[in-house]
Amino acid sequence: MNNMKKIGLSALAGSLVAFSVNAAEMSASGGAALYFSNADTKSSTNENNQWTMGDSITMSASGELDNGMTVSVSYEIDNDDTGGGDVYDSHSMTVSGDFGTSTFAGHGGSTAMSAVDDITPNAYEESWDVVTNADQNNVNGLSGDNSFLYTSPDMGGATIKVGYLPSDDTTTDVSYIDFGIEAAVGMVDGLTVGFAMGETEAVSSTVIDDQTMYVKYTTGPITAAYQMSESDGAAGSSDIEFEGMGVSYAVSDDFSIAYNVTSHDQASTANDQEATGISLSYTMGGITLAGAMNDVDNVGFNSTSDTDGYEFGLSFAF
């Protein structure tokens, strides 16, 4: 072997050693959880096995750079696959510092709109969750793989979020950008207001503009919120308006209960999708029992589809 090859191999080996020394040490987190649920008790006479258990493991790591910035990464292994055999789920990397926080999500990320699609307080899940197909008409902008989200630092009680989803020819063939702002109202202790909007560079028959505004008030053990949203499509018949109200009450440090009401109104139909939900959460020692019972009329704006559902979970912290 000539001297040049020896020098090259030595340099390569040195670089590999240096890289391995700087590699992050990953930690794993998960838990023991058991669920009992039924997403459709009115329209189905056949009930499958209603018991499931939690099956998610999250691998994560973080570290601080010499310039003071913090970098973190997260990978979730979750067996919620529908048949493709891939259990690799949500994954993202985040850089934070004095400038705020920037996140790139390969999968499972949110945008400024999707993060606030329903901010009304609950103790488990939203009023339109748990029930089959009741979450398909939410006003939540666009979200997808390989998206960006920037969150500003606190600016006198206000924070700003900006989301961006690049064009993807294999799914939507559009690019999407949105922003949101949330601020505490200094004159009223416990009062928060927020606004978000998104715009799609869209092909025909897809969403053009989404926007939402909300107000939330917390006093003692009670939190109440009201929200209005709308989605304007390329055709007026596809426009959707959303309205939601909710209140939660912390009975004690261990027990909370909430009640929520939401309505989805589509311009092309007279049948509003209306949902009500009751949720609760109780923690004792390292054990948490939480659940929701939801009822949705006119699921998907279909007057013949009135459905209710429930889910209860038992989890252990150790």
Short mmCIF file of C-alpha atoms in Angstrom, two decimals:
data_model
loop_
_atom_site.label_atom_id
_atom_site.label_comp_id
_atom_site.label_asym_id
_atom_site.label_seq_id
_atom_site.Cartn_x
_atom_site.Cartn_y
_atom_site.Cartn_z
CA MET A 1 0.00 0.00 0.00
CA ASN A 2 1.50 3.37 -0.96
CA ASN A 3 1.87 6.25 1.49
CA MET A 4 -0.95 8.31 -0.06
CA LYS A 5 -3.48 5.50 0.55
CA LYS A 6 -2.23 5.08 4.12
CA ILE A 7 -2.65 8.80 4.79
CA GLY A 8 -6.16 8.78 3.29
CA LEU A 9 -7.29 5.78 5.36
CA SER A 10 -5.84 7.28 8.52
CA ALA A 11 -7.69 10.54 7.93
CA LEU A 12 -10.95 8.68 7.27
CA ALA A 13 -10.57 6.58 10.42
CA GLY A 14 -9.87 9.72 12.43
CA SER A 15 -12.97 11.45 11.12
CA LEU A 16 -15.15 8.42 11.93
CA VAL A 17 -13.80 8.31 15.48
CA ALA A 18 -14.48 12.03 15.92
CA PHE A 19 -18.02 11.61 14.60
CA SER A 20 -18.83 8.72 16.93
CA VAL A 21 -17.59 10.70 19.94
CA ASN A 22 -19.98 13.55 19.11
CA ALA A 23 -22.99 11.32 18.42
CA ALA A 24 -25.98 11.94 20.71
CA GLU A 25 -26.93 9.39 23.32
CA MET A 26 -30.56 8.40 22.77
CA SER A 27 -32.98 7.73 25.60
CA ALA A 28 -36.17 5.67 25.36
CA SER A 29 -39.50 6.51 26.97
CA GLY A 30 -42.85 4.77 27.01
CA GLY A 31 -45.35 3.45 29.50
CA ALA A 32 -47.97 0.91 30.40
CA ALA A 33 -51.48 1.82 29.26
CA LEU A 34 -54.73 -0.07 28.71
CA TYR A 35 -57.72 1.23 26.69
CA PHE A 36 -61.36 0.26 26.32
CA SER A 37 -63.30 1.97 23.53
CA ASN A 38 -66.17 1.89 21.06
CA ALA A 39 -66.24 4.45 18.25
CA ASP A 40 -69.69 3.63 16.86
CA THR A 41 -72.43 2.25 19.12
CA LYS A 42 -75.48 3.41 17.15
CA SER A 43 -74.87 2.31 13.57
CA SER A 44 -73.17 -1.02 14.19
CA THR A 45 -74.53 -4.20 15.72
CA ASN A 46 -71.19 -6.02 15.63
CA GLU A 47 -68.59 -5.03 18.20
CA ASN A 48 -65.01 -6.14 17.76
CA ASN A 49 -62.58 -6.66 20.61
CA GLN A 50 -62.68 -3.30 22.40
CA TRP A 51 -59.49 -3.73 24.44
CA THR A 52 -56.11 -2.36 23.33
CA MET A 53 -52.86 -1.40 25.00
CA GLY A 54 -50.38 1.37 24.44
CA ASP A 55 -47.60 0.40 22.02
CA SER A 56 -45.54 3.54 21.52
CA ILE A 57 -41.84 4.00 22.29
CA THR A 58 -40.14 7.36 21.79
CA MET A 59 -36.41 7.66 21.26
CA SER A 60 -35.07 11.14 21.96
CA ALA A 61 -31.89 13.09 22.51
CA SER A 62 -30.90 16.71 23.06
CA GLY A 63 -27.78 18.74 23.65
CA GLU A 64 -26.49 22.28 23.87
CA LEU A 65 -24.11 23.68 21.26
CA ASP A 66 -21.15 25.94 21.96
CA ASN A 67 -23.17 28.97 20.78
CA GLY A 68 -25.90 28.33 23.37
CA MET A 69 -28.47 26.85 21.03
CA THR A 70 -30.19 23.60 21.96
CA VAL A 71 -30.79 20.84 19.41
CA SER A 72 -33.16 17.94 20.06
CA VAL A 73 -34.41 15.03 17.98
CA SER A 74 -37.27 12.58 18.50
CA TYR A 75 -38.28 9.33 16.80
CA GLU A 76 -41.46 7.43 17.65
CA ILE A 77 -41.95 3.70 17.14
CA ASP A 78 -45.70 3.10 17.15
CA ASN A 79 -47.67 0.09 15.92
CA ASP A 80 -50.55 2.06 14.40
CA ASP A 81 -49.75 0.98 10.85
CA THR A 82 -52.66 -0.01 8.59
CA GLY A 83 -50.93 -2.81 6.75
CA GLY A 84 -47.71 -1.53 5.23
CA GLY A 85 -45.55 -3.04 7.93
CA ASP A 86 -43.76 0.22 8.81
CA VAL A 87 -43.96 1.09 12.52
CA TYR A 88 -41.74 4.18 12.24
CA ASP A 89 -44.09 7.03 13.19
CA SER A 90 -43.70 10.68 14.27
CA HIS A 91 -40.18 12.08 14.04
CA SER A 92 -38.77 15.59 14.21
CA MET A 93 -35.75 17.74 14.98
CA THR A 94 -35.84 21.06 16.86
CA VAL A 95 -33.40 23.94 17.23
CA SER A 96 -34.09 26.50 19.95
CA GLY A 97 -32.37 29.58 21.30
CA ASP A 98 -32.89 33.27 21.97
CA PHE A 99 -34.49 33.55 18.52
CA GLY A 100 -37.28 31.10 19.43
CA THR A 101 -37.85 27.51 18.32
CA SER A 102 -37.69 25.98 14.82
CA THR A 103 -38.95 22.46 14.20
CA PHE A 104 -38.68 20.29 11.10
CA ALA A 105 -41.11 17.36 11.28
CA GLY A 106 -40.54 14.43 8.97
CA HIS A 107 -43.90 13.08 10.11
CA GLY A 108 -46.51 13.92 12.75
CA GLY A 109 -45.81 17.64 12.94
CA SER A 110 -48.32 20.47 13.22
CA THR A 111 -48.71 23.86 11.58
CA ALA A 112 -49.85 27.10 13.20
CA MET A 113 -53.48 26.32 12.22
CA SER A 114 -53.58 22.62 13.04
CA ALA A 115 -52.15 23.28 16.49
CA VAL A 116 -55.25 25.33 17.40
CA ASP A 117 -58.06 23.54 15.50
CA ASP A 118 -59.95 23.21 18.80
CA ILE A 119 -58.56 24.97 21.88
CA THR A 120 -61.66 24.52 24.03
CA PRO A 121 -60.56 22.79 27.26
CA ASN A 122 -61.09 19.07 27.75
CA ALA A 123 -59.89 16.41 30.15
CA TYR A 124 -59.17 13.72 27.50
CA GLU A 125 -60.12 14.35 23.84
CA GLU A 126 -62.13 16.81 21.72
CA SER A 127 -65.92 16.39 21.41
CA TRP A 128 -65.61 15.22 17.79
CA ASP A 129 -62.88 12.72 18.58
CA VAL A 130 -63.39 9.02 19.49
CA VAL A 131 -66.36 8.85 17.03
CA THR A 132 -65.60 7.31 13.59
CA ASN A 133 -65.16 9.85 10.74
CA ALA A 134 -66.30 12.84 12.84
CA ASP A 135 -62.87 14.51 12.55
CA GLN A 136 -62.75 14.71 8.74
CA ASN A 137 -64.24 18.20 8.35
CA ASN A 138 -62.17 20.21 10.81
CA VAL A 139 -60.91 23.67 9.92
CA ASN A 140 -57.23 23.05 10.59
CA GLY A 141 -55.32 24.12 7.50
CA LEU A 142 -52.96 21.64 5.93
CA SER A 143 -50.38 19.43 7.57
CA GLY A 144 -48.14 16.74 6.20
CA ASP A 145 -44.71 15.18 6.11
CA ASN A 146 -41.53 17.29 5.99
CA SER A 147 -43.03 20.50 7.33
CA PHE A 148 -41.53 23.49 9.15
CA LEU A 149 -42.84 25.34 12.23
CA TYR A 150 -41.30 28.41 13.87
CA THR A 151 -42.38 29.61 17.33
CA SER A 152 -41.18 33.00 18.56
CA PRO A 153 -39.96 33.68 22.09
CA ASP A 154 -42.38 35.34 24.49
CA MET A 155 -42.81 38.97 23.48
CA GLY A 156 -44.53 40.73 26.36
CA GLY A 157 -47.12 37.98 26.76
CA ALA A 158 -47.52 37.23 23.04
CA THR A 159 -46.09 34.45 20.87
CA ILE A 160 -46.14 34.06 17.09
CA LYS A 161 -46.07 30.82 15.09
CA VAL A 162 -45.34 30.39 11.37
CA GLY A 163 -45.80 27.08 9.56
CA TYR A 164 -44.76 26.00 6.08
CA LEU A 165 -45.55 22.83 4.13
CA PRO A 166 -43.66 22.58 0.80
CA SER A 167 -45.35 21.25 -2.31
CA ASP A 168 -45.62 17.48 -2.57
CA ASP A 169 -46.63 16.11 -5.97
CA THR A 170 -47.44 12.69 -4.50
CA THR A 171 -50.20 13.99 -2.20
CA THR A 172 -51.65 17.49 -2.46
CA ASP A 173 -49.50 19.09 -5.19
CA VAL A 174 -49.73 22.37 -3.26
CA SER A 175 -47.59 24.43 -0.93
CA TYR A 176 -49.05 25.89 2.25
CA ILE A 177 -48.10 28.63 4.71
CA ASP A 178 -49.85 29.85 7.84
CA PHE A 179 -49.26 31.94 10.95
CA GLY A 180 -50.83 32.37 14.35
CA ILE A 181 -50.59 34.71 17.31
CA GLU A 182 -51.66 34.19 20.91
CA ALA A 183 -51.54 36.90 23.56
CA ALA A 184 -52.45 37.35 27.20
CA VAL A 185 -54.72 40.33 27.80
CA GLY A 186 -52.94 42.32 30.48
CA MET A 187 -56.04 44.16 31.66
CA VAL A 188 -57.80 40.92 32.60
CA ASP A 189 -55.83 38.32 34.54
CA GLY A 190 -56.30 34.84 33.04
CA LEU A 191 -57.69 36.03 29.68
CA THR A 192 -55.98 34.86 26.46
CA VAL A 193 -56.94 35.63 22.84
CA GLY A 194 -55.63 34.05 19.66
CA PHE A 195 -55.86 34.20 15.88
CA ALA A 196 -54.47 32.03 13.09
CA MET A 197 -54.83 31.90 9.32
CA GLY A 198 -53.43 29.85 6.46
CA GLU A 199 -53.28 30.13 2.69
CA THR A 200 -52.88 27.34 0.18
CA GLU A 201 -51.29 27.67 -3.24
CA ALA A 202 -53.98 25.31 -4.44
CA VAL A 203 -55.08 23.33 -7.43
CA SER A 204 -58.78 23.22 -8.30
CA SER A 205 -61.27 22.10 -5.63
CA THR A 206 -58.87 22.35 -2.70
CA VAL A 207 -58.92 24.66 0.30
CA ILE A 208 -57.86 28.25 -0.38
CA ASP A 209 -58.03 30.06 2.97
CA ASP A 210 -58.52 29.01 6.60
CA GLN A 211 -58.78 31.18 9.67
CA THR A 212 -59.70 30.87 13.33
CA MET A 213 -60.05 33.13 16.34
CA TYR A 214 -60.58 32.23 19.96
CA VAL A 215 -60.77 33.51 23.51
CA LYS A 216 -59.91 31.55 26.66
CA TYR A 217 -60.40 32.54 30.29
CA THR A 218 -59.08 30.84 33.41
CA THR A 219 -60.08 31.71 36.94
CA GLY A 220 -59.25 29.42 39.84
CA PRO A 221 -60.23 25.83 38.95
CA ILE A 222 -62.40 26.85 35.96
CA THR A 223 -61.26 27.30 32.35
CA ALA A 224 -63.72 28.33 29.62
CA ALA A 225 -63.15 29.02 25.91
CA TYR A 226 -65.02 29.99 22.75
CA GLN A 227 -63.76 29.56 19.18
CA MET A 228 -64.91 30.40 15.65
CA SER A 229 -63.25 29.12 12.46
CA GLU A 230 -63.96 29.09 8.74
CA SER A 231 -62.55 27.43 5.65
CA ASP A 232 -63.11 29.05 2.23
CA GLY A 233 -62.71 26.61 -0.66
CA ALA A 234 -62.28 27.08 -4.39
CA ALA A 235 -66.03 26.48 -4.71
CA GLY A 236 -68.46 28.20 -2.33
CA SER A 237 -70.28 24.92 -1.73
CA SER A 238 -67.23 23.52 0.07
CA ASP A 239 -66.98 26.36 2.62
CA ILE A 240 -67.09 25.18 6.25
CA GLU A 241 -67.76 27.16 9.42
CA PHE A 242 -66.83 25.83 12.87
CA GLU A 243 -67.98 26.95 16.29
CA GLY A 244 -66.90 25.48 19.61
CA MET A 245 -67.43 26.12 23.31
CA GLY A 246 -66.07 24.29 26.33
CA VAL A 247 -65.55 24.51 30.06
CA SER A 248 -63.38 22.43 32.39
CA TYR A 249 -63.40 22.26 36.18
CA ALA A 250 -60.54 21.02 38.35
CA VAL A 251 -62.44 19.43 41.22
CA SER A 252 -59.10 18.79 42.94
CA ASP A 253 -55.43 18.52 42.04
CA ASP A 254 -56.17 14.92 40.96
CA PHE A 255 -59.62 15.09 39.34
CA SER A 256 -60.81 17.19 36.35
CA ILE A 257 -63.99 17.10 34.28
CA ALA A 258 -64.94 18.98 31.09
CA TYR A 259 -67.94 19.57 28.83
CA ASN A 260 -67.64 20.57 25.16
CA VAL A 261 -70.01 21.49 22.33
CA THR A 262 -68.94 21.95 18.69
CA SER A 263 -70.71 22.53 15.37
CA HIS A 264 -69.54 22.18 11.74
CA ASP A 265 -71.64 23.92 9.06
CA GLN A 266 -71.03 23.25 5.35
CA ALA A 267 -72.46 25.68 2.81
CA SER A 268 -73.74 22.95 0.48
CA THR A 269 -75.88 21.12 3.05
CA ALA A 270 -78.51 21.95 5.66
CA ASN A 271 -77.30 19.22 8.01
CA ASP A 272 -74.82 20.64 10.50
CA GLN A 273 -72.48 18.19 12.20
CA GLU A 274 -73.05 18.81 15.91
CA ALA A 275 -71.07 17.20 18.72
CA THR A 276 -71.22 17.14 22.50
CA GLY A 277 -68.64 15.55 24.75
CA ILE A 278 -67.93 14.86 28.40
CA SER A 279 -64.38 13.98 29.44
CA LEU A 280 -62.67 13.31 32.74
CA SER A 281 -59.27 12.55 34.23
CA TYR A 282 -58.36 11.18 37.66
CA THR A 283 -54.85 10.55 38.97
CA MET A 284 -53.99 8.60 42.11
CA GLY A 285 -50.44 7.65 43.00
CA GLY A 286 -48.88 6.68 39.67
CA ILE A 287 -52.20 5.65 38.10
CA THR A 288 -54.30 7.81 35.76
CA LEU A 289 -57.82 6.97 34.64
CA ALA A 290 -59.14 9.19 31.85
CA GLY A 291 -61.83 8.97 29.21
CA ALA A 292 -64.45 10.64 27.05
CA MET A 293 -68.06 10.00 26.05
CA ASN A 294 -68.99 11.84 22.85
CA ASP A 295 -72.16 12.10 20.78
CA VAL A 296 -72.13 13.41 17.18
CA ASP A 297 -75.21 14.07 15.03
CA ASN A 298 -75.05 14.20 11.21
CA VAL A 299 -71.51 12.83 10.94
CA GLY A 300 -70.05 14.07 7.66
CA PHE A 301 -73.17 16.27 7.23
CA ASN A 302 -75.24 13.11 6.68
CA SER A 303 -78.67 13.33 8.33
CA THR A 304 -78.85 9.53 8.70
CA SER A 305 -75.52 9.26 10.55
CA ASP A 306 -75.97 9.96 14.26
CA THR A 307 -73.21 8.30 16.23
CA ASP A 308 -71.81 8.16 19.73
CA GLY A 309 -68.57 6.74 21.05
CA TYR A 310 -66.48 6.40 24.14
CA GLU A 311 -62.94 5.62 25.19
CA PHE A 312 -61.37 5.08 28.62
CA GLY A 313 -57.69 4.67 29.31
CA LEU A 314 -55.77 3.40 32.33
CA SER A 315 -52.09 4.36 32.42
CA PHE A 316 -49.27 3.81 34.89
CA ALA A 317 -46.32 6.06 35.65
CA PHE A 318 -43.21 4.33 37.02
#
